[in-house]
Structure formats: C-alpha cells, structure tokens
Coordinates of C-alpha atoms and ligand atoms in Angstrom, one line a residue:
Chain A
M858 CA 4.7 -24.9 12.0
G859 CA 5.9 -26.4 15.3
V860 CA 3.5 -27.6 17.8
M861 CA 4.3 -25.2 20.3
S862 CA 4.0 -22.0 17.8
E863 CA 1.0 -20.1 19.2
P864 CA -1.3 -18.0 16.5
V865 CA 0.1 -14.7 18.0
E866 CA 3.2 -14.4 19.9
T867 CA 5.0 -11.1 20.8
T868 CA 7.9 -10.7 22.9
A869 CA 9.1 -7.2 24.5
L870 CA 7.2 -5.7 21.7
T871 CA 7.8 -1.5 21.4
K872 CA 6.9 1.1 19.4
R873 CA 8.5 4.8 20.3
Y874 CA 7.6 7.8 18.4
G875 CA 9.9 9.9 19.8
D876 CA 9.2 10.3 23.6
L877 CA 5.9 8.7 23.2
V878 CA 6.0 5.1 24.0
A879 CA 2.8 3.9 22.4
V880 CA 3.7 0.3 22.6
D881 CA 5.5 -0.6 25.9
E882 CA 7.4 -4.3 26.0
L883 CA 4.3 -5.9 25.5
D884 CA 4.2 -9.9 25.8
L885 CA 1.0 -10.8 24.3
T886 CA 0.2 -14.6 23.3
V887 CA -3.1 -15.6 21.8
R888 CA -3.5 -19.4 21.5
Q889 CA -5.0 -21.5 18.9
G890 CA -8.9 -21.4 18.6
E891 CA -9.7 -18.7 21.2
V892 CA -11.3 -15.5 20.6
Y893 CA -8.9 -12.9 22.3
G894 CA -10.3 -9.7 22.9
F895 CA -7.8 -6.7 23.3
L896 CA -9.3 -4.1 25.4
G897 CA -8.3 -0.7 25.9
P898 CA -9.0 3.1 25.8
N899 CA -8.4 5.0 23.1
G900 CA -5.2 6.0 22.3
A901 CA -4.0 2.5 24.7
G902 CA -1.8 1.3 21.3
K903 CA -3.9 -1.4 19.8
T904 CA -3.7 -0.4 16.7
T905 CA -0.3 0.1 16.9
T906 CA 0.4 -2.9 18.0
L907 CA -1.6 -5.2 15.2
R908 CA 0.1 -2.9 12.7
M909 CA 3.3 -4.5 14.1
L910 CA 1.7 -7.7 14.1
L911 CA 0.9 -7.5 10.3
G912 CA 4.2 -5.7 9.5
L913 CA 3.0 -2.4 8.5
I914 CA 5.3 -0.7 11.0
R915 CA 8.5 -1.9 12.2
P916 CA 8.8 -2.2 15.9
S917 CA 11.2 -0.2 17.7
S918 CA 12.4 -3.2 19.7
G919 CA 10.9 -6.8 20.6
S920 CA 9.6 -9.4 17.7
V921 CA 6.3 -10.8 16.5
R922 CA 6.1 -14.4 15.7
L923 CA 2.7 -15.7 13.9
Y924 CA 2.4 -19.3 14.3
G925 CA 6.1 -19.3 14.8
V926 CA 7.2 -17.4 11.6
R927 CA 8.6 -14.1 11.3
G928 CA 8.2 -11.6 8.6
T929 CA 5.5 -11.3 5.9
A930 CA 5.8 -15.1 5.2
A931 CA 3.8 -15.4 8.3
L932 CA 0.8 -13.3 6.8
A933 CA 0.0 -16.6 4.8
G934 CA -2.9 -17.7 7.0
V935 CA -3.7 -14.6 8.6
G936 CA -6.6 -12.0 7.4
A937 CA -7.0 -8.9 8.9
L938 CA -9.1 -5.5 9.4
I939 CA -7.2 -2.6 10.7
E940 CA -8.8 0.4 11.6
G941 CA -11.7 0.6 9.7
P942 CA -12.6 -0.5 5.9
A943 CA -10.6 1.1 3.3
F944 CA -10.7 0.1 -0.5
Y945 CA -10.7 1.5 -3.9
P946 CA -13.9 3.8 -4.3
Y947 CA -14.3 3.3 -7.9
L948 CA -14.6 -0.4 -8.1
S949 CA -17.8 -2.5 -6.7
G950 CA -17.4 -4.4 -3.6
R951 CA -16.7 -7.7 -5.5
D952 CA -14.1 -6.1 -7.9
N953 CA -12.4 -4.7 -4.6
L954 CA -12.2 -8.2 -3.6
R955 CA -11.3 -9.5 -6.9
V956 CA -8.2 -7.5 -7.1
L957 CA -7.4 -8.1 -3.5
A958 CA -8.0 -11.8 -3.9
R959 CA -5.2 -11.7 -6.7
H960 CA -2.6 -10.1 -4.2
A961 CA -3.4 -12.8 -1.9
G962 CA -2.9 -15.8 -4.5
A963 CA -6.3 -16.9 -3.6
G964 CA -8.6 -18.1 -6.4
T965 CA -11.4 -15.5 -7.6
A966 CA -13.7 -18.1 -6.8
R967 CA -13.5 -17.5 -3.2
V968 CA -14.9 -14.0 -3.6
A969 CA -18.5 -15.1 -4.2
E970 CA -18.1 -17.1 -1.1
V971 CA -16.8 -14.3 1.4
L972 CA -19.4 -12.1 -0.1
D973 CA -21.9 -14.5 0.8
V974 CA -20.8 -15.1 4.4
V975 CA -20.9 -10.7 5.1
D976 CA -24.2 -10.7 3.6
L977 CA -23.1 -8.5 0.6
T978 CA -24.1 -10.6 -2.6
E979 CA -27.0 -8.5 -3.5
R980 CA -25.1 -5.4 -3.5
G981 CA -21.9 -6.7 -4.4
R982 CA -22.0 -5.0 -8.0
D983 CA -22.1 -1.7 -6.7
R984 CA -19.5 0.8 -6.7
Y985 CA -17.8 0.9 -3.0
S986 CA -18.1 4.7 -2.8
T987 CA -22.0 3.8 -2.3
Y988 CA -21.9 1.6 0.3
S989 CA -23.2 2.4 4.0
L990 CA -20.7 2.3 6.7
G991 CA -22.2 -0.9 7.8
M992 CA -21.7 -2.6 4.5
K993 CA -18.1 -0.9 4.6
Q994 CA -17.4 -2.8 7.3
R995 CA -18.6 -5.9 6.0
L996 CA -16.8 -5.7 3.0
G997 CA -13.7 -5.1 5.3
L998 CA -14.3 -8.5 7.4
A999 CA -15.0 -10.3 3.8
A1000 CA -11.6 -9.4 2.4
A1001 CA -9.9 -10.5 5.8
L1002 CA -11.4 -14.0 5.0
L1003 CA -10.2 -14.1 1.3
K1004 CA -7.3 -16.9 2.2
D1005 CA -10.1 -18.5 4.4
P1006 CA -7.4 -17.7 7.3
G1007 CA -6.6 -19.6 10.5
L1008 CA -6.0 -16.4 12.3
L1009 CA -8.4 -13.4 12.0
I1010 CA -6.9 -9.9 13.1
L1011 CA -10.0 -7.5 13.5
D1012 CA -9.3 -4.0 14.9
E1013 CA -12.4 -2.5 16.3
P1014 CA -14.4 -3.9 13.8
T1015 CA -17.6 -2.5 14.8
N1016 CA -16.6 1.1 15.1
G1017 CA -19.1 3.5 14.1
L1018 CA -21.9 1.3 13.5
D1019 CA -25.6 1.4 15.2
P1020 CA -26.7 -1.4 17.4
A1021 CA -28.1 -3.8 14.8
G1022 CA -24.8 -3.4 12.9
M1023 CA -22.8 -4.0 15.7
A1024 CA -25.0 -7.2 16.5
D1025 CA -24.5 -8.6 13.1
I1026 CA -20.8 -8.3 12.8
R1027 CA -20.5 -9.6 16.5
A1028 CA -22.7 -12.6 15.3
T1029 CA -20.3 -13.1 12.3
V1030 CA -17.1 -13.0 14.1
R1031 CA -18.5 -15.4 16.7
R1032 CA -19.6 -17.6 13.9
L1033 CA -16.1 -17.5 12.0
A1034 CA -14.7 -18.4 15.5
D1035 CA -16.9 -21.3 15.9
E1036 CA -15.9 -22.7 12.7
G1037 CA -12.6 -23.2 14.6
R1038 CA -10.2 -19.9 14.0
T1039 CA -8.5 -17.9 15.9
V1040 CA -9.3 -14.3 16.5
L1041 CA -7.4 -11.3 17.9
L1042 CA -9.9 -8.8 18.4
S1043 CA -9.2 -4.8 19.8
S1044 CA -12.2 -3.0 21.3
H1045 CA -12.5 -0.3 23.8
L1046 CA -15.9 -1.6 24.4
L1047 CA -16.0 -3.8 27.6
G1048 CA -19.3 -5.4 26.6
E1049 CA -18.3 -6.3 23.4
V1050 CA -15.5 -8.4 24.7
Q1051 CA -18.1 -10.0 27.2
Q1052 CA -20.1 -10.9 24.2
I1053 CA -18.0 -12.4 21.9
C1054 CA -14.2 -13.3 23.7
D1055 CA -13.1 -16.4 25.4
R1056 CA -10.1 -14.2 26.7
V1057 CA -9.3 -10.8 27.4
G1058 CA -6.0 -8.5 27.8
M1059 CA -6.5 -5.1 28.9
I1060 CA -3.8 -2.8 27.5
S1061 CA -3.2 0.5 28.9
R1062 CA -0.8 3.3 27.8
G1063 CA 1.1 0.5 25.6
S1064 CA 1.1 -2.3 28.9
L1065 CA -1.0 -5.2 29.2
V1066 CA -2.4 -4.5 32.9
A1067 CA -4.4 -7.5 32.8
E1068 CA -5.2 -10.8 31.4
L1069 CA -8.2 -12.9 32.4
A1070 CA -10.9 -15.3 31.0
V1071 CA -13.6 -13.6 29.9
A1072 CA -15.8 -15.7 32.6
D1073 CA -13.9 -14.1 35.3
L1074 CA -14.5 -10.8 33.8
G1075 CA -17.4 -9.6 36.0
T1076 CA -16.3 -11.3 39.1
R1077 CA -13.5 -10.6 41.3
G1078 CA -12.7 -12.8 44.5
L1079 CA -15.5 -14.4 46.5
R1080 CA -18.4 -13.2 48.3
V1081 CA -19.0 -14.9 51.6
V1082 CA -21.9 -14.8 54.3
A1083 CA -21.3 -17.1 57.1
D1084 CA -22.7 -17.1 60.6
P1085 CA -21.1 -15.8 62.6
L1086 CA -19.6 -13.4 60.6
T1087 CA -16.5 -12.2 62.7
E1088 CA -15.1 -15.7 63.3
A1089 CA -15.7 -16.6 59.3
R1090 CA -13.7 -13.5 59.1
T1091 CA -11.1 -14.2 61.1
L1092 CA -10.7 -17.9 59.9
L1093 CA -10.6 -16.6 56.6
T1094 CA -7.7 -13.8 57.0
S1095 CA -5.5 -16.7 58.5
L1096 CA -6.4 -18.8 55.5
V1097 CA -5.6 -16.4 52.7
G1098 CA -3.8 -14.1 54.1
H1099 CA -3.9 -10.4 56.0
G1100 CA -5.6 -7.8 54.1
R1101 CA -7.3 -9.9 51.5
V1102 CA -10.4 -10.1 53.6
E1103 CA -13.0 -7.3 53.8
V1104 CA -16.6 -6.4 55.4
D1105 CA -18.8 -5.4 52.4
G1106 CA -22.3 -4.8 54.3
D1107 CA -23.2 -8.5 55.9
A1108 CA -21.0 -10.1 53.9
L1109 CA -17.0 -10.8 53.4
R1110 CA -15.1 -10.4 50.1
V1111 CA -12.4 -12.4 49.9
D1112 CA -9.6 -11.5 47.1
V1113 CA -9.0 -14.9 45.8
P1114 CA -9.4 -16.9 42.5
A1115 CA -12.4 -18.1 42.0
D1116 CA -11.4 -21.7 42.1
R1117 CA -10.4 -21.7 45.7
A1118 CA -14.2 -21.5 46.3
A1119 CA -14.6 -25.1 47.4
A1120 CA -11.3 -25.4 49.8
L1121 CA -12.7 -22.1 51.5
N1122 CA -16.2 -23.5 51.9
A1123 CA -14.9 -27.0 53.3
E1124 CA -12.4 -25.2 56.0
L1125 CA -15.6 -23.0 56.8
V1126 CA -17.7 -25.8 57.2
H1127 CA -15.1 -27.8 59.2
S1128 CA -15.0 -25.4 61.7
G1129 CA -18.7 -25.2 62.5
L1130 CA -19.5 -22.2 60.8
A1131 CA -22.8 -21.9 58.7
V1132 CA -22.1 -20.9 55.4
R1133 CA -24.9 -19.3 54.0
E1134 CA -24.0 -17.8 50.5
L1135 CA -20.3 -18.5 48.8
R1136 CA -19.8 -17.2 45.4
P1137 CA -17.9 -15.2 43.0
A1138 CA -18.1 -11.2 43.8
E1139 CA -20.0 -9.5 40.9
V1140 CA -18.1 -6.1 40.3
D1141 CA -19.3 -3.0 38.1
L1142 CA -17.6 -3.9 35.3
E1143 CA -16.9 -0.2 34.1
Q1144 CA -15.5 0.5 37.9
R1145 CA -13.3 -2.8 36.9
F1146 CA -12.2 -1.0 33.5
L1147 CA -11.1 1.7 34.8
E1148 CA -9.1 0.6 37.6
L1149 CA -7.5 -1.7 35.5
T1150 CA -6.6 0.4 32.6
G1151 CA -5.7 3.2 35.1
G1152 CA -8.6 5.7 34.6
G1153 CA -9.0 5.5 31.2
S1154 CA -7.3 7.5 28.4
R1155 CA -4.3 9.7 28.4
A1156 CA -4.5 13.3 27.5
R1157 CA -4.4 13.2 23.7
Chain B
M986 CA 6.5 -20.0 -8.0
L987 CA 7.7 -16.0 -7.2
V988 CA 6.8 -15.7 -10.9
D989 CA 3.5 -16.7 -10.6
R990 CA 2.9 -14.7 -7.3
V991 CA 4.5 -11.6 -9.3
L992 CA 1.9 -12.3 -12.3
A993 CA -0.6 -12.4 -9.9
D994 CA 0.2 -9.0 -8.1
V995 CA 0.5 -7.7 -12.0
R996 CA -2.8 -8.8 -12.8
A997 CA -4.3 -7.4 -9.3
E998 CA -2.8 -4.1 -10.3
L999 CA -3.6 -3.7 -13.7
R1000 CA -7.5 -4.6 -13.1
K1001 CA -7.2 -2.0 -10.5
Q1002 CA -5.7 0.7 -12.5
V1003 CA -7.3 0.0 -16.2
R1004 CA -10.6 0.3 -14.1
R1005 CA -9.9 3.7 -13.1
P1006 CA -11.8 6.5 -14.7
A1007 CA -8.5 9.2 -14.0
H1008 CA -6.4 7.6 -16.0
W1009 CA -8.4 7.4 -19.0
L1010 CA -9.3 11.0 -18.6
L1011 CA -5.4 11.6 -18.8
L1012 CA -4.9 9.6 -21.7
G1013 CA -7.8 11.7 -23.6
V1014 CA -6.1 14.7 -23.0
A1015 CA -3.0 13.8 -24.2
V1016 CA -3.9 13.0 -27.3
V1017 CA -6.1 16.0 -27.8
L1018 CA -3.3 18.4 -26.7
T1019 CA -1.1 16.1 -29.2
L1020 CA -3.7 16.7 -32.0
T1021 CA -4.6 20.1 -31.3
F1022 CA -0.7 21.2 -31.1
A1023 CA 1.2 19.2 -33.3
Y1024 CA -1.8 19.2 -36.1
V1025 CA -4.9 21.0 -36.1
I1026 CA -3.2 24.6 -35.6
P1027 CA -0.4 24.2 -37.9
Y1028 CA -3.0 23.0 -40.1
L1029 CA -5.1 26.1 -39.7
G1030 CA -2.0 28.1 -39.7
Y1031 CA -1.0 26.5 -42.9
T1032 CA -4.6 26.7 -45.0
G1033 CA -5.2 30.2 -43.2
R1034 CA -4.3 33.8 -44.5
S1035 CA -0.8 33.6 -42.1
G1036 CA 0.2 30.8 -44.3
E1037 CA 3.2 31.9 -45.3
R1038 CA 4.5 32.1 -41.9
S1039 CA 3.6 28.4 -41.2
R1040 CA 5.9 25.5 -40.6
G1041 CA 4.9 24.2 -44.0
L1042 CA 2.6 21.1 -45.3
E1043 CA 5.6 18.7 -45.1
S1044 CA 5.9 18.9 -41.1
M1045 CA 2.1 17.6 -40.8
L1046 CA 2.3 14.5 -43.2
P1047 CA 2.9 11.2 -42.3
A1048 CA 6.3 11.2 -42.8
E1049 CA 7.0 13.7 -39.9
L1050 CA 4.6 11.2 -37.6
V1051 CA 7.6 10.0 -35.3
G1052 CA 8.8 13.6 -34.5
N1053 CA 5.7 15.1 -34.4
T1054 CA 4.1 12.6 -31.7
I1055 CA 6.7 12.3 -29.3
A1056 CA 8.2 15.9 -29.1
G1057 CA 5.5 16.5 -26.4
T1058 CA 7.3 14.1 -24.1
P1059 CA 9.9 16.4 -22.5
V1060 CA 7.3 18.6 -21.3
F1061 CA 3.3 18.3 -21.4
V1062 CA 2.9 14.3 -22.0
G1063 CA 5.6 13.8 -19.4
A1064 CA 3.5 16.1 -17.0
L1065 CA 0.7 13.9 -17.8
A1066 CA 2.7 10.5 -17.5
L1067 CA 4.1 12.1 -14.1
I1068 CA 0.2 12.2 -13.2
F1069 CA -0.3 8.8 -14.1
G1070 CA 2.8 8.0 -11.7
V1071 CA 1.5 9.8 -9.0
L1072 CA -2.0 8.5 -9.2
V1073 CA -0.8 4.6 -9.1
V1074 CA 1.0 4.7 -6.5
G1075 CA -0.1 7.9 -4.6
G1076 CA -4.1 6.2 -4.3
E1077 CA -3.0 3.7 -2.4
Y1078 CA -1.9 6.5 0.6
G1079 CA -4.8 8.5 -0.5
W1080 CA -7.7 5.9 -0.2
Q1081 CA -5.6 4.4 3.0
T1082 CA -5.5 0.9 0.9
W1083 CA -2.1 0.6 1.4
K1084 CA -3.0 -1.4 4.5
T1085 CA -5.6 -3.0 2.8
V1086 CA -3.5 -4.8 0.1
L1087 CA -0.3 -5.3 2.4
A1088 CA -2.5 -7.4 4.7
Q1089 CA -3.2 -9.9 2.2
G1090 CA 0.2 -10.8 2.8
S1091 CA 2.0 -9.5 -0.5
P1092 CA 5.4 -8.5 0.5
R1093 CA 5.8 -4.4 -0.3
L1094 CA 8.3 -5.0 -2.5
R1095 CA 6.6 -7.4 -4.7
V1096 CA 3.7 -4.9 -4.6
F1097 CA 5.8 -2.4 -6.0
A1098 CA 7.6 -4.6 -8.7
A1099 CA 3.9 -5.0 -10.0
K1100 CA 3.0 -1.0 -9.9
V1101 CA 6.1 -0.4 -11.6
V1102 CA 5.5 -2.9 -14.5
V1103 CA 1.8 -1.1 -14.5
T1104 CA 3.4 2.4 -14.8
T1105 CA 5.8 1.1 -17.6
L1106 CA 2.7 -0.5 -19.6
G1107 CA 1.0 2.3 -19.2
S1108 CA 3.4 4.5 -20.6
L1109 CA 3.6 2.3 -23.5
V1110 CA 0.0 2.6 -24.1
L1111 CA 0.0 6.6 -24.0
V1112 CA 3.1 6.5 -26.4
L1113 CA 1.4 4.3 -28.8
A1114 CA -2.1 6.1 -28.4
L1115 CA -0.3 9.2 -29.5
L1116 CA 1.6 7.8 -32.5
A1117 CA -1.9 6.0 -33.3
T1118 CA -3.1 9.9 -33.4
G1119 CA -0.6 11.0 -35.4
A1120 CA -0.6 8.4 -37.9
A1121 CA -4.4 9.2 -38.4
A1122 CA -4.1 12.9 -38.3
G1123 CA -0.7 13.0 -40.6
L1124 CA -3.0 10.7 -42.9
G1125 CA -6.1 13.5 -43.1
V1126 CA -3.9 15.9 -43.6
A1127 CA -2.1 14.2 -46.4
L1128 CA -5.7 13.0 -48.0
L1129 CA -7.1 16.5 -47.9
Q1130 CA -4.3 18.6 -49.5
G1131 CA -3.6 15.5 -52.0
A1132 CA -0.1 15.3 -51.1
P1133 CA 2.1 11.9 -50.8
I1134 CA 1.3 9.6 -48.3
T1135 CA 4.9 8.0 -47.0
W1136 CA 5.3 6.2 -43.8
P1137 CA 8.4 6.5 -41.7
S1138 CA 10.4 3.3 -42.0
L1139 CA 9.8 0.7 -39.2
P1140 CA 13.2 1.0 -37.6
A1141 CA 12.8 5.1 -37.1
L1142 CA 9.2 4.1 -35.9
L1143 CA 10.3 1.4 -33.3
V1144 CA 13.2 4.0 -32.3
G1145 CA 11.1 6.7 -31.9
A1146 CA 8.6 4.6 -30.0
G1147 CA 11.1 3.6 -27.9
G1148 CA 12.6 6.6 -27.1
G1149 CA 9.3 8.1 -26.2
W1150 CA 8.2 5.3 -23.9
L1151 CA 11.7 5.9 -22.2
I1152 CA 11.0 9.4 -21.5
T1153 CA 7.6 8.8 -20.6
T1154 CA 8.1 6.1 -18.4
M1155 CA 11.2 8.2 -16.6
W1156 CA 8.8 10.8 -15.8
A1157 CA 5.9 8.2 -14.5
M1158 CA 8.2 6.7 -12.6
A1159 CA 9.5 10.0 -11.2
G1160 CA 5.6 10.7 -10.0
V1161 CA 6.0 7.1 -8.5
L1162 CA 9.0 8.1 -6.5
L1163 CA 7.2 11.3 -5.3
A1164 CA 4.0 9.7 -4.3
V1165 CA 6.2 7.5 -2.2
A1166 CA 8.6 10.1 -0.6
L1167 CA 5.2 12.5 0.1
R1168 CA 2.8 9.6 0.4
G1169 CA -0.2 11.2 -1.1
V1170 CA -1.5 12.7 -4.4
A1171 CA -1.5 16.3 -4.4
L1172 CA 1.4 17.4 -3.0
P1173 CA 3.5 15.6 -5.4
I1174 CA 1.4 16.3 -8.5
G1175 CA 1.8 20.0 -7.4
L1176 CA 5.5 19.9 -6.8
G1177 CA 5.9 17.6 -10.2
L1178 CA 4.4 20.2 -12.4
V1179 CA 5.9 22.9 -10.5
W1180 CA 9.3 21.5 -11.8
L1181 CA 7.9 20.2 -15.2
L1182 CA 6.5 23.3 -16.3
A1183 CA 8.0 25.9 -14.4
V1184 CA 11.2 25.3 -13.1
Q1185 CA 13.0 23.4 -16.1
N1186 CA 11.6 26.0 -18.2
L1187 CA 13.2 28.7 -15.8
L1188 CA 16.6 27.1 -15.7
S1189 CA 16.7 26.6 -19.6
A1190 CA 15.5 30.0 -20.5
V1191 CA 16.6 32.6 -17.9
A1192 CA 18.9 31.0 -15.8
A1193 CA 21.5 29.2 -18.4
P1194 CA 22.4 31.8 -20.5
L1195 CA 23.5 34.0 -17.5
V1196 CA 25.1 31.7 -15.2
D1197 CA 28.0 29.1 -16.6
W1198 CA 27.2 26.4 -13.9
I1199 CA 23.6 26.4 -14.6
A1200 CA 24.2 25.7 -18.4
S1201 CA 26.3 23.0 -17.9
L1202 CA 23.9 21.9 -15.1
Q1203 CA 21.4 21.2 -18.1
K1204 CA 23.7 18.5 -19.2
V1205 CA 22.4 16.2 -16.4
L1206 CA 18.9 17.2 -15.6
P1207 CA 16.1 14.9 -16.8
G1208 CA 14.5 17.3 -19.0
P1209 CA 17.0 19.1 -21.5
N1210 CA 18.4 15.5 -21.6
A1211 CA 14.9 14.2 -22.9
G1212 CA 14.8 17.2 -25.0
S1213 CA 18.1 16.3 -26.8
L1214 CA 16.5 12.8 -27.4
V1215 CA 13.4 13.7 -29.1
S1216 CA 15.1 16.5 -30.9
A1217 CA 17.5 13.6 -32.6
L1218 CA 14.5 11.9 -33.1
G1219 CA 12.9 14.2 -35.1
A1220 CA 10.6 16.5 -33.1
P1221 CA 10.7 20.2 -34.1
S1222 CA 12.7 22.5 -32.7
G1223 CA 10.5 25.2 -31.2
T1224 CA 8.3 22.9 -29.1
P1225 CA 8.4 23.4 -25.5
G1226 CA 11.4 21.3 -24.0
V1227 CA 13.2 20.3 -27.0
S1228 CA 16.6 21.2 -27.1
E1229 CA 20.1 20.0 -28.3
V1230 CA 22.3 20.4 -25.1
V1231 CA 23.4 17.0 -25.4
G1232 CA 23.8 14.6 -28.0
A1233 CA 21.1 11.8 -28.5
G1234 CA 22.8 8.9 -27.2
Q1235 CA 23.9 10.7 -24.1
G1236 CA 20.0 11.9 -23.9
A1237 CA 19.0 7.9 -23.8
V1238 CA 21.7 7.1 -21.3
V1239 CA 20.9 9.7 -18.9
V1240 CA 17.1 9.6 -19.2
A1241 CA 17.2 5.6 -18.5
C1242 CA 19.6 6.4 -15.4
Y1243 CA 17.2 8.6 -13.5
L1244 CA 14.5 6.0 -14.6
V1245 CA 16.6 3.4 -12.5
V1246 CA 17.5 6.0 -9.5
F1247 CA 13.7 6.8 -9.2
T1248 CA 12.6 3.0 -9.4
V1249 CA 15.1 2.1 -6.8
V1250 CA 14.4 5.0 -4.2
G1251 CA 11.1 4.4 -4.7
G1252 CA 11.2 1.1 -3.6
F1253 CA 13.5 1.5 -1.2
L1254 CA 11.6 4.4 0.8
L1255 CA 8.5 2.2 0.5
W1256 CA 10.1 -1.1 1.8
R1257 CA 11.9 1.1 4.8
R1258 CA 9.0 3.4 5.9
D1259 CA 5.9 2.8 8.1
I1260 CA 2.2 2.2 6.8
E1261 CA 0.0 4.7 8.5
Ligands
ATP1499 N1 2.2 8.1 13.5 C1 2.7 8.1 14.6 N2 3.3 8.9 15.1 C2 3.2 9.6 16.5 N3 2.3 8.6 17.8 C3 1.3 7.9 16.9 C4 1.5 7.5 15.4 N4 0.8 6.5 15.6 C5 0.1 6.4 17.0 N5 0.7 7.2 17.6 C6 0.4 7.2 19.4 O1 0.4 6.3 19.8 C7 -0.4 6.1 20.7 C8 -1.3 4.8 20.6 O2 -2.2 5.1 19.6 P1 -3.1 3.7 18.8 O3 -3.8 4.4 17.6 O4 -2.3 2.3 18.9 O5 -4.2 3.3 20.1 P2 -5.3 2.8 20.3 O6 -5.5 1.9 21.1 O7 -5.8 2.2 18.5 O8 -6.6 4.1 20.0 P3 -8.2 4.0 19.3 O9 -8.8 3.2 20.5 O10 -8.4 5.6 19.7 O11 -8.4 3.2 18.2 C9 -1.6 7.4 20.7 O12 -0.8 8.1 21.7 C10 -0.8 7.8 19.3 O13 -1.2 9.1 19.5
MG1500 MG1 -7.1 2.3 17.0

C-alpha cells in the first residue's frame, strides 16, 4: 500500500443498463480517516456505485481502487453493508456471523466482540428470522466489522428504522469513525449526513454534482451588513466579480468561499465602511439539496 | 495458504448446510421412499396373497443390497439430489446472501468451489444413508424369513456406492447450475423436476420407440446413461429410469462428463455475472 493510495478511489466509473446510465463517469475519492457521506435521491446510483466498489457488479467502464488495489484482494481491509441486511434465516445471529467469519478468514473469537459492539450479545442465540428490523440492521453492521476493517462501506444503514434505531446506528457509526476507521456512508437523508459525516458528495443521475465539507453544507457564501449598503455593494462587486453580490433585504449575499471573509472584511473597513455583520450565509438545507441534485429523483 | 482459505470456505459452507433443516428433510424423504419401494412393498407383495406375482424373496436379501439401494438414483433419488443442489446455491439468491458472503472478501470462485465440495459430500451422505437403510432392511427381511445372510463383496459395495455417488452428484450439480443460471430456487427446482420426472420419461417411453434420432439421442442424455450404469451394478429392471441403452463403462463416462460440464458452466456463470 503506497503512501498516496486513498481508501477509495474511482476513475470515470460507469455502469450502463441498456440506455440507462446508472453511474456516469464518477470520480470519487474518500480520504483516510474521514466519514464521507454519499448523498443522493432515490435512484441516483448510490447502491450501484457501492456494489461496484465491492466487485459485486462489473463496471461498464472506469476503474475502482481500494487502498490502491484492484479486485477482490482489495476487500481484505473492507467491511460493507449493502442495501439492507441479508442473512440465513434459519441460523441464529451468532451462527450467521460464525459462518461469515470463516468466509472472511477471521477468527470466530471476533464474533462475540462484534456482537457486543452492536449490542446484540443477549439476542445472539436467537434465530435471525425472529429479529426486528433494527436488530437485523445491527447484525449487518456487526458482519461488516468482522475483519476489523479500516474502511467501512455502509449503504443507507438507517433505512427503515425508527428514530431511536436511527440514532443508535448513527452513534455506533460515529464511534467506529472516531476509532480511526474510514467510512463511506450513503444516504438520502441530508440531516443524517450532516450529523455524522465530515465531507459530503452529492450524486444525482449517476454523477457527482457537488462535493463539500459538511461544515459548509448549511452555508453558502457570506452575509454582509454594512453602512452604507450601496457603497459596500459596489466595492464588493469590484472585488469578487460581477453577478456574485446580491441584495437580500437589508443585507448583501456574497457568493464566495467562506474563507475569504477576513480579507473582504479588511477591504471594507479599509474603505471606511462600517461593517456590522459578516458571516457565512445560511441556506435552507432542503432547498440546497434539491438545487444541487437537480430537483430530486428521476421518474422511476 | 490458498488451501487454508479454501478449507475455511468449505467449513463455512458445511456449517451453513448442515444446519439447514430442508436438507435433512430431503434425506429423510429419500430414505423413506427407498425403504418403501425397494423393501416394504415388495415384502408385502411376497407375503401377501399375490405372492406368486412378486419378485421373490432373493431380491430383498442383503446380497441384493447395492442394486436395490442405488436403483432410484436415475430418477427419484436423483430428483431429490437435484433439489439439494439447487438449495445449496439458490438459497444465496433467494435470501440475497451472496452480497453478504462476497463482501467478506472471498473470491466468487473460491466460494463456488466450497459449494461444489459440500454438494459432493452431501451426495455421498445421501448414498451412504440409502445403503445403510438397505442393509438394515435386507437384514430384517432375512431374519424374518429365516433366509441366509450373505453380504455383497467389499469391491461390489464400493463400486456400487461409487456409481450411486457419481450419479447423485451429477444431478446435484445440475441443480447447482440451474440455480446459478436462473438465480433462484423455485424455477430451477420446477424445471429440473419437469426434466427428470416427465420429459426424460416421455423421451424414453414414448418418443424413442417412434423416432430413430431420439432413440440415438438417449445414448448421450444423462438419465439413460445413469440408468444403464445402475443396471450394470445390479439395479432391478423395471425400476423407473433403469435402462440398458449403453454399457456400464460408457454410462459412467457420460455421467462424469455431465458432472464436469455442469460444474464448469455453473462456476463460469457465477464468476461472470453481476450479483444484484
Ligand atoms: N439491475 C439493474 N437493471 C437495470 N437498471 C438498474 C439495475 N440496478 C439499478 N438500476 C437502475 O440504476 C439506477 C440507480 O439505482 P441505485 O439502486 O444505484 O440507486 P440508489 O441511489 O441506490 O437509490 P435508492 O436511494 O433508492 O437506494 C436506478 O435508475 C435503477 O433503476
Ligand atoms: Mg440504494
């Protein structure tokens, strides 16, 4: 494993089903140690992408590298839960994990540990078919942890759970990330990504339409209140370019990265304007999401 | 190292399949059917009023053990073996557990190899269970009737068990192939049984006597070859599927070829196609 190899790196990854392009020349990079949110509406191509990462489906073109390695050899340090948990209904939760531990080449001693991580030790002897959806989902997470992987790939791990179940899974994922694991988590819930992710990539119709730090997710540009407002507007327009400054009530909205705030403030003050407020402008999250993903799901 | 990983996959598969109640049900059905049609009914016929029309006592004695117990493998035991093969692989599609297993990092062909090993072992268990059933039943008949107890020679036993094992494994692997090709359980079992229980019979009983090329075709189909093999190993003629269209040697070779082809094609399809 080279120094430069990221946990996940896809190059022009594409999957076509006939005329439908489910994943379209996707370049996705997940960096060591981050929790990457893969956000998109239904049918955007999230599951298809994650299945390609795991080698379950073949890309039509493009390539996948996990820790710089191609093919199933790359899965050694990867744990995954794809599109809902799936286990043998006639086996207990624990026996399911024992079977999978053998397939994984992990010791069966690990089974008790992962059951404990997801809080299923008490029900481990019960048949999988008797589990509630929340327990099934937690068992899925446990299975993903069998190899003690450095990279976790989780496809909508809170799908179908009640609020308590969701909070539970999110807390577990956050804890696993804090232990130093890299996490790639897909979701169609903006709030969820905001709660547990560091960085988010938004996918729509198979393409990445935006990628940003979660800290910047709820903001766009700067909100400036200065006296006199018209002079501030003229000055800012000359500094950041035409069309990037808008009047928004008694304030200005400046479409620049938040890290230019200090520089702009200095310019405004330098020109003798009274700056009363200058901060990242909040945007309506749902609105932003719909904007970036092109108005939600396609007609399917 | 590779051997270790393959063995780990085999152990995973064994655990999975041994604990599956459906397999034990199939085994139970095979034992009960063999017992019923090879021993209980002939015995009732022998002791009952129509005794003069029965096959006679000799056919039920321990000496006839091999032929009696493997006589069912071309058709009804074969059908049960095919269902077993479908279940071993098709369950992964039905429960969508392929993704769960493959996400653990085992390459597809390694998991498939483990399934082939387990299917082969399961077929052996089936044949041995039938032989044990036949031995117990034959012994019982001999004791009840005060007839002499002569066991088949060890070579005859081994060859008979081997022949039965070859045939049941071939049918089980046909089930494996159907499960991979059709990605499920229900349709593969349905189509497999239609072939085994209906089409095969129609071809040999109805079509072959009428059409010459179908009669020649019989020589290369799995069922008639399996039937010829068990016939040479002592299966009573008149049992459904037992035939004499080819010699024992050719029967064994053709059945083995089908076994290899089913395995290779199944492995190729699994390796090649997407797991949805
Ligand atoms: N096997 C397939 N054959 C044809 N089309 C497919 C297949 N699998 C997926 N698709 C299509 O590819 C597109 C992407 O599907 P995918 O399951 O990746 O979306 P998703 O982002 O995971 O959606 P969701 O949030 O609903 O899970 C969809 O339009 C879907 O209909
Ligand atoms: Mg999905």
